[in-house]
Structure formats: structure tokens, C-alpha cells
Amino acid sequence: MKILSGTSNQKLSKDIAKQLKLKLVNTNIKRFADGEIYIEINENIRGNSVFVVQSTSNPANDNLMELLLVIDALKRSSAKNITAVIPYYGYARQDRKVAPRTSISAKVVANLLTNAGASRVVTVDLHAGQIQGFFDMPVDNLFTTPLFAKYIKKKLKSKKLICVSPDVGGVQRTRGLATRIKADLAIIDKRRPRAGQSKVMNIIGDVKGKTCIIVDDIIDSGGTIVNAVAALKKAGAVDVYVFITHAVLSGAAVDKIKESKIKKLIITDTIDNSKKIKNNIKIEVLSISSLMAEAIKRIANSNSVSDLFN
Ligand code: R5P
């Protein structure tokens, strides 16, 4: 078994490899002057099970292409099987036709990974679970709920808690966390007047006098969360903590968070944000490296992955 890192999140890859007591595969990944990607694998991987760690975060197209070329290089080097470990699976939000004549990007990415030669995918908190069905190969979707629940039990247990889903699509995820920490559930009725804009219509549930825990898979522009926090505070919430798996944090998101009434934003390291959030006391990062390393170990040993979440 070998672990190979793309360039999108090398810190996470190193942490995973360290926990597995492995060295990362020696590679040469570089860009030609015109931006094309060159991949060379500097060691024999014939007959090995290789796990390639690469988030398809910003720059999404470059990181995706790099992942595809690494998989192709491994296939042509006679790896026994190739697992694409994609902590953040980009392009997942276009998972169905939302309007006539639009594309389903999550399916296109699945086809690309399949055709490049991946034999399995491991990812974290897929935007929509049904994306697994876009692949005709095993997809292990790992969950951050236990990680978030552990943090909440340790740091916020004395408070009167309520878990809040920032939109109807996130109810299942939020209910999972609420059940684990034995808290109530509230739901925000969010509308998107147009792409990239969000509006809170209603809050379903009583948040008055309570500490709210918002949980979501992605924070991108920050609009959904900042509006949700403002609405919850207006409805009488004491404090609002926000737990997000994939911190895309595009544009002015970090500034928006700084200026908002969020008590704390807790994110994971599926995307490397170390430069963006440096010295930001409102944002805390929980590492998913142990979870990923344990899942990889179990896959390599043909043990259950779902047992990790029971
Ligand atoms: C939407 O369904 C996702 O779960 C997130 O709520 C959304 O992507 C967040 O985007 P933004 O931060 O730009 O509002």
C-alpha cells in the first residue's frame, strides 16, 4: 500500500501518511510554461494499492486535472488498484439539472475519474449522498459528525444547545449531529433568489435563549451562514457556533465572518486554508487526518469502514 499526494493539500497528505507510518510516494508534479501539468512517479509502484490524496478545491480545474493525470500515470505504471482519496469533492453542487440545458458536473467528474482508471473513491461529507450512484465502483463517504460531536461535548456541553440546519437540504446531516449530542433541531427555510445569493425566509423551531450549532457541508461565499446567524440572533439565540466540513471561503468570505455575529466557525482541513485564516481567532480548524488514515487502513485491510461511525 502506498500514499501519493497531489499538490492541493500536501499538509493533510503528510499528516495522513504520518499516521499510517508511511512515506509519501516520490513524485515530480510540475507545470509547463503554458499551465499544462506534468506528472512523473519516481519509484516503482507495480502491483501496489495506491491511495492518491487530492482535494479538487480552488483552482478546481487544475486540481482535478492533476488528479486525473496522476491516476493515469499510476495505471500506466501497473498499480494493482488506485483509490482516489478526495477529501473535498468539488463540482458536487451541480448534482442534477436545476434548469433546462444545464450540466450535471458531479456526474462528469465521476466519468472522468472512472475513465482515468480509479478503482475506488474515498471522500468526506459528499454534498449529496446520491453522487455515489454516479460511480460504478465503491465510494466510501466519510462523515465529520463524530468529530464535531466530540468537540461540542468537550467544549460546549454546559450550554442549552439546539442544532440548526441552514437549509432544508442539510436536515439529515443536522439531525445526525443533534441525535449524537442529544440536542433539539431547528431548520432555516432558505431561498436563493439567484445563484450566489441567499435569503432567510423563516426559522422552523424555537431558538430563543439557546446556543445554536449550525452544521453544513460547505461554506463558500459565506452568504448562507452570515444570513443564518443574523436571523438566529434576531430570533433570540444567545450565541451561534458554526461547524463546516469544507471551507471553500471564496471572495470576501473570511472578512464577512470576521464582521458577523458568529461566535466561532469550526472547519476541517479538507481544504488547505492555512494562509487565508492565519491569525483569525474566530476560525478554528479540526483535522480529519486521523479519520482518513483509519479509513484508508480499513480499506487496505478489507475491514468495515462504516464501523467507524457507529
Ligand atoms: C448548499 O446547498 C451548501 O450546502 C452550502 O450551504 C452552500 O454551498 C454555501 O454557499 P455560500 O457560503 O456561498 O452561501
Short mmCIF file of C-alpha atoms and ligand atoms in Angstrom, two decimals:
data_model
loop_
_atom_site.label_atom_id
_atom_site.label_comp_id
_atom_site.label_asym_id
_atom_site.label_seq_id
_atom_site.Cartn_x
_atom_site.Cartn_y
_atom_site.Cartn_z
CA MET A 1 0.00 0.00 0.00
CA LYS A 2 1.29 3.47 -0.91
CA ILE A 3 0.11 7.03 -0.35
CA LEU A 4 0.67 9.63 -3.03
CA SER A 5 -0.12 13.31 -2.65
CA GLY A 6 -1.33 15.78 -5.25
CA THR A 7 -0.39 19.40 -4.70
CA SER A 8 -3.75 20.74 -3.45
CA ASN A 9 -3.38 19.84 0.23
CA GLN A 10 0.07 18.47 0.96
CA LYS A 11 -0.15 19.16 4.69
CA LEU A 12 -3.16 16.85 5.02
CA SER A 13 -1.48 14.16 2.87
CA LYS A 14 1.63 14.30 5.06
CA ASP A 15 -0.47 14.04 8.23
CA ILE A 16 -2.34 11.02 6.84
CA ALA A 17 0.90 9.32 5.77
CA LYS A 18 2.47 10.01 9.17
CA GLN A 19 -0.43 8.35 10.97
CA LEU A 20 -0.07 5.34 8.69
CA LYS A 21 3.69 5.29 9.29
CA LEU A 22 4.29 5.58 5.55
CA LYS A 23 6.33 7.90 3.38
CA LEU A 24 4.59 9.71 0.55
CA VAL A 25 5.41 8.34 -2.90
CA ASN A 26 8.21 10.32 -4.52
CA THR A 27 6.74 12.28 -7.42
CA ASN A 28 7.60 15.12 -9.71
CA ILE A 29 4.49 17.24 -10.35
CA LYS A 30 5.12 20.45 -12.22
CA ARG A 31 3.54 22.94 -14.58
CA PHE A 32 4.78 23.71 -18.07
CA ALA A 33 5.04 27.39 -19.03
CA ASP A 34 1.58 27.25 -20.64
CA GLY A 35 -0.03 25.78 -17.50
CA GLU A 36 -0.18 22.15 -18.65
CA ILE A 37 0.61 19.61 -15.92
CA TYR A 38 3.49 17.15 -15.97
CA ILE A 39 3.45 14.08 -13.71
CA GLU A 40 6.26 11.65 -13.06
CA ILE A 41 6.32 8.92 -10.44
CA ASN A 42 9.85 8.37 -9.22
CA GLU A 43 9.50 4.93 -7.67
CA ASN A 44 8.23 1.51 -8.60
CA ILE A 45 4.57 1.04 -7.75
CA ARG A 46 3.94 -2.13 -9.80
CA GLY A 47 1.41 -4.35 -8.02
CA ASN A 48 0.76 -1.82 -5.23
CA SER A 49 -2.56 -0.50 -3.92
CA VAL A 50 -2.10 3.25 -4.26
CA PHE A 51 -4.14 5.92 -2.45
CA VAL A 52 -3.95 9.33 -4.16
CA VAL A 53 -4.88 12.24 -1.88
CA GLN A 54 -6.10 15.31 -3.74
CA SER A 55 -8.92 17.76 -2.98
CA THR A 56 -10.47 19.31 -6.06
CA SER A 57 -10.65 22.70 -4.39
CA ASN A 58 -9.71 26.06 -5.90
CA PRO A 59 -8.19 26.06 -8.54
CA ALA A 60 -10.73 23.29 -9.10
CA ASN A 61 -9.96 22.61 -12.75
CA ASP A 62 -6.19 22.41 -12.24
CA ASN A 63 -6.51 20.21 -9.17
CA LEU A 64 -8.97 17.91 -10.90
CA MET A 65 -6.78 17.60 -13.99
CA GLU A 66 -3.76 16.90 -11.81
CA LEU A 67 -5.67 14.11 -10.06
CA LEU A 68 -6.69 12.58 -13.40
CA LEU A 69 -3.13 12.67 -14.73
CA VAL A 70 -1.75 11.10 -11.53
CA ILE A 71 -4.31 8.29 -11.81
CA ASP A 72 -3.37 7.81 -15.47
CA ALA A 73 0.34 7.69 -14.61
CA LEU A 74 -0.35 5.09 -11.90
CA LYS A 75 -2.47 2.96 -14.23
CA ARG A 76 0.28 3.02 -16.85
CA SER A 77 2.80 2.08 -14.14
CA SER A 78 0.87 -1.14 -13.32
CA ALA A 79 -0.50 -0.17 -9.90
CA LYS A 80 -2.72 -3.02 -8.67
CA ASN A 81 -5.55 -0.64 -7.80
CA ILE A 82 -5.94 3.10 -7.45
CA THR A 83 -8.07 4.80 -4.82
CA ALA A 84 -8.84 8.47 -5.37
CA VAL A 85 -8.95 9.98 -1.89
CA ILE A 86 -10.77 13.27 -2.48
CA PRO A 87 -11.29 14.97 0.91
CA TYR A 88 -13.19 17.79 -0.83
CA TYR A 89 -15.06 16.61 -3.94
CA GLY A 90 -15.51 19.79 -5.97
CA TYR A 91 -18.21 20.29 -8.60
CA ALA A 92 -20.58 18.33 -6.33
CA ARG A 93 -23.18 21.07 -6.03
CA GLN A 94 -24.31 20.58 -9.62
CA ASP A 95 -25.69 17.12 -8.94
CA ARG A 96 -28.88 17.36 -11.04
CA LYS A 97 -30.35 19.52 -13.78
CA VAL A 98 -31.51 22.61 -11.90
CA ALA A 99 -32.77 24.25 -15.08
CA PRO A 100 -33.18 23.19 -18.71
CA ARG A 101 -29.92 22.89 -20.66
CA THR A 102 -27.58 22.83 -17.64
CA SER A 103 -24.88 20.25 -16.99
CA ILE A 104 -24.54 17.76 -14.14
CA SER A 105 -20.92 18.41 -13.20
CA ALA A 106 -20.77 15.87 -10.37
CA LYS A 107 -21.52 13.14 -12.94
CA VAL A 108 -18.93 14.48 -15.41
CA VAL A 109 -16.28 14.32 -12.67
CA ALA A 110 -17.35 10.76 -11.83
CA ASN A 111 -16.96 9.76 -15.51
CA LEU A 112 -13.54 11.40 -15.70
CA LEU A 113 -12.28 9.57 -12.60
CA THR A 114 -13.63 6.28 -13.90
CA ASN A 115 -12.09 6.69 -17.35
CA ALA A 116 -8.74 7.80 -15.94
CA GLY A 117 -8.52 4.48 -14.07
CA ALA A 118 -9.64 4.97 -10.46
CA SER A 119 -10.94 1.78 -8.87
CA ARG A 120 -12.39 3.33 -5.70
CA VAL A 121 -13.20 6.76 -4.28
CA VAL A 122 -12.93 7.91 -0.69
CA THR A 123 -14.38 11.28 0.17
CA VAL A 124 -15.79 13.27 3.09
CA ASP A 125 -19.32 14.64 3.55
CA LEU A 126 -20.36 14.49 -0.11
CA HIS A 127 -22.69 17.36 -0.87
CA ALA A 128 -25.37 14.82 -1.82
CA GLY A 129 -25.08 11.13 -0.90
CA GLN A 130 -26.62 10.06 -4.20
CA ILE A 131 -23.47 11.18 -6.05
CA GLN A 132 -22.15 7.75 -5.01
CA GLY A 133 -24.52 6.33 -7.60
CA PHE A 134 -22.73 8.27 -10.35
CA PHE A 135 -19.90 5.75 -9.97
CA ASP A 136 -19.91 2.05 -10.81
CA MET A 137 -17.18 1.43 -8.24
CA PRO A 138 -17.11 1.55 -4.43
CA VAL A 139 -17.38 5.04 -2.94
CA ASP A 140 -16.67 5.47 0.77
CA ASN A 141 -18.26 8.68 2.02
CA LEU A 142 -16.80 9.55 5.43
CA PHE A 143 -18.65 11.75 7.92
CA THR A 144 -17.37 14.52 10.16
CA THR A 145 -20.32 14.29 12.56
CA PRO A 146 -18.38 12.25 15.20
CA LEU A 147 -15.51 14.77 15.08
CA PHE A 148 -17.87 17.72 15.55
CA ALA A 149 -19.85 15.91 18.25
CA LYS A 150 -16.66 15.23 20.21
CA TYR A 151 -15.70 18.92 20.09
CA ILE A 152 -19.17 20.03 21.18
CA LYS A 153 -19.32 17.53 24.05
CA LYS A 154 -15.93 18.72 25.25
CA LYS A 155 -16.26 22.48 24.83
CA LEU A 156 -19.96 23.42 24.77
CA LYS A 157 -21.67 20.79 26.88
CA SER A 158 -22.83 23.12 29.67
CA LYS A 159 -24.88 25.22 27.25
CA LYS A 160 -28.54 24.86 26.24
CA LEU A 161 -27.93 23.64 22.69
CA ILE A 162 -30.02 23.45 19.55
CA CYS A 163 -28.70 22.21 16.18
CA VAL A 164 -29.77 24.30 13.21
CA SER A 165 -29.79 23.26 9.56
CA PRO A 166 -29.08 26.32 7.37
CA ASP A 167 -31.38 24.93 4.67
CA VAL A 168 -33.81 22.09 4.07
CA GLY A 169 -31.16 20.08 2.17
CA GLY A 170 -28.99 19.83 5.27
CA VAL A 171 -31.62 18.45 7.66
CA GLN A 172 -30.37 14.85 7.61
CA ARG A 173 -26.80 15.92 8.45
CA THR A 174 -28.01 18.26 11.22
CA ARG A 175 -30.34 15.63 12.69
CA GLY A 176 -27.39 13.22 12.83
CA LEU A 177 -25.41 15.68 14.93
CA ALA A 178 -28.42 16.62 17.11
CA THR A 179 -29.01 12.94 17.89
CA ARG A 180 -25.37 12.40 18.86
CA ILE A 181 -25.23 15.40 21.21
CA LYS A 182 -28.85 15.00 22.37
CA ALA A 183 -29.92 18.48 21.29
CA ASP A 184 -33.09 19.86 19.67
CA LEU A 185 -33.35 20.57 15.97
CA ALA A 186 -34.31 23.75 14.09
CA ILE A 187 -34.43 24.36 10.34
CA ILE A 188 -33.92 27.51 8.33
CA ASP A 189 -36.08 27.98 5.29
CA LYS A 190 -33.51 29.44 2.88
CA ARG A 191 -34.25 30.62 -0.64
CA ARG A 192 -31.79 31.51 -3.39
CA PRO A 193 -33.26 34.40 -5.40
CA ARG A 194 -30.33 33.90 -7.81
CA ALA A 195 -27.09 31.88 -7.86
CA GLY A 196 -24.65 33.09 -5.20
CA GLN A 197 -27.35 34.91 -3.15
CA SER A 198 -29.31 33.54 -0.22
CA LYS A 199 -32.23 34.81 1.83
CA VAL A 200 -33.63 33.50 5.14
CA MET A 201 -37.41 33.20 4.88
CA ASN A 202 -38.33 31.50 8.19
CA ILE A 203 -36.85 29.68 11.16
CA ILE A 204 -38.68 26.48 12.00
CA GLY A 205 -38.11 25.76 15.71
CA ASP A 206 -37.57 27.79 18.88
CA VAL A 207 -34.03 29.15 19.25
CA LYS A 208 -34.75 31.82 21.87
CA GLY A 209 -32.34 31.70 24.82
CA LYS A 210 -30.39 28.82 23.23
CA THR A 211 -26.87 28.35 21.89
CA CYS A 212 -27.22 27.44 18.21
CA ILE A 213 -25.00 24.95 16.42
CA ILE A 214 -25.25 25.40 12.67
CA VAL A 215 -23.84 22.49 10.67
CA ASP A 216 -23.28 22.49 6.91
CA ASP A 217 -21.08 20.74 4.36
CA ILE A 218 -19.76 23.85 2.58
CA ILE A 219 -19.12 27.50 3.32
CA ASP A 220 -18.34 29.24 0.06
CA SER A 221 -19.11 32.98 -0.19
CA GLY A 222 -20.29 32.88 3.43
CA GLY A 223 -23.71 34.31 2.48
CA THR A 224 -25.76 31.36 3.73
CA ILE A 225 -24.07 31.29 7.12
CA VAL A 226 -23.84 35.03 7.75
CA ASN A 227 -27.55 35.47 6.94
CA ALA A 228 -28.47 32.44 9.07
CA VAL A 229 -26.50 33.79 12.05
CA ALA A 230 -28.13 37.21 11.76
CA ALA A 231 -31.61 35.63 11.62
CA LEU A 232 -30.91 33.37 14.61
CA LYS A 233 -29.60 36.25 16.72
CA LYS A 234 -32.67 38.30 15.78
CA ALA A 235 -34.85 35.40 16.92
CA GLY A 236 -33.19 35.46 20.35
CA ALA A 237 -30.30 32.97 20.09
CA VAL A 238 -27.62 33.52 22.75
CA ASP A 239 -24.62 32.50 20.63
CA VAL A 240 -24.14 30.82 17.27
CA TYR A 241 -21.35 28.31 16.62
CA VAL A 242 -20.89 27.09 13.05
CA PHE A 243 -19.44 23.70 12.04
CA ILE A 244 -18.48 23.28 8.38
CA THR A 245 -16.66 20.39 6.71
CA HIS A 246 -15.42 22.09 3.55
CA ALA A 247 -14.23 25.68 3.95
CA VAL A 248 -14.20 26.92 0.37
CA LEU A 249 -14.12 30.51 1.68
CA SER A 250 -14.12 32.31 -1.63
CA GLY A 251 -14.06 36.08 -2.23
CA ALA A 252 -14.64 38.13 0.91
CA ALA A 253 -15.92 35.20 2.99
CA VAL A 254 -13.26 35.47 5.70
CA ASP A 255 -13.96 39.20 6.19
CA LYS A 256 -17.71 38.57 6.25
CA ILE A 257 -17.22 36.06 9.05
CA LYS A 258 -15.00 38.42 10.98
CA GLU A 259 -17.64 41.14 10.82
CA SER A 260 -20.59 38.83 11.59
CA LYS A 261 -22.02 37.82 14.97
CA ILE A 262 -20.68 34.26 14.64
CA LYS A 263 -19.21 33.20 17.97
CA LYS A 264 -16.88 30.68 16.34
CA LEU A 265 -16.52 28.97 12.96
CA ILE A 266 -15.13 25.45 13.23
CA ILE A 267 -13.91 23.97 9.95
CA THR A 268 -11.86 20.94 8.90
CA ASP A 269 -8.71 20.69 6.81
CA THR A 270 -10.24 19.00 3.73
CA ILE A 271 -9.16 22.24 2.03
CA ASP A 272 -5.87 23.90 2.91
CA ASN A 273 -6.79 27.36 4.21
CA SER A 274 -3.70 27.91 6.34
CA LYS A 275 -2.76 31.20 4.63
CA LYS A 276 -6.30 32.56 4.35
CA ILE A 277 -7.24 32.16 8.00
CA LYS A 278 -3.88 32.83 9.64
CA ASN A 279 -4.30 34.66 12.99
CA ASN A 280 -8.10 34.62 12.71
CA ILE A 281 -9.30 33.91 16.23
CA LYS A 282 -12.90 33.34 15.13
CA ILE A 283 -11.94 30.33 12.97
CA GLU A 284 -10.70 27.01 14.36
CA VAL A 285 -9.56 24.00 12.31
CA LEU A 286 -10.18 20.37 13.28
CA SER A 287 -8.08 17.87 11.37
CA ILE A 288 -9.68 14.94 9.60
CA SER A 289 -6.29 13.24 9.08
CA SER A 290 -6.88 10.53 11.73
CA LEU A 291 -10.30 9.71 10.32
CA MET A 292 -8.91 9.48 6.78
CA ALA A 293 -5.89 7.43 7.85
CA GLU A 294 -8.10 4.98 9.75
CA ALA A 295 -10.47 4.65 6.77
CA ILE A 296 -7.55 4.02 4.40
CA LYS A 297 -6.15 1.39 6.75
CA ARG A 298 -9.50 -0.36 6.94
CA ILE A 299 -9.95 -0.30 3.15
CA ALA A 300 -6.45 -1.71 2.64
CA ASN A 301 -7.18 -4.49 5.16
CA SER A 302 -10.72 -5.13 3.83
CA ASN A 303 -12.25 -4.14 7.18
CA SER A 304 -15.50 -2.28 7.71
CA VAL A 305 -15.43 1.49 7.21
CA SER A 306 -18.98 2.08 8.42
CA ASP A 307 -17.99 0.72 11.86
CA LEU A 308 -16.06 3.97 12.27
CA PHE A 309 -19.33 5.84 12.59
CA ASN A 310 -21.34 3.52 14.84
C1 R5P B 1 -25.67 24.45 -0.29
O1 R5P B 1 -26.55 23.61 -0.51
C2 R5P B 1 -24.46 24.14 0.54
O2 R5P B 1 -24.72 23.16 1.49
C3 R5P B 1 -23.95 25.40 1.23
O3 R5P B 1 -24.94 25.87 2.11
C4 R5P B 1 -23.61 26.48 0.22
O4 R5P B 1 -22.78 25.98 -0.78
C5 R5P B 1 -22.92 27.64 0.92
O5 R5P B 1 -22.62 28.63 -0.03
P1 R5P B 1 -22.41 30.15 0.39
O6 R5P B 1 -21.42 30.17 1.52
O7 R5P B 1 -21.86 30.79 -0.85
O8 R5P B 1 -23.74 30.72 0.77
#
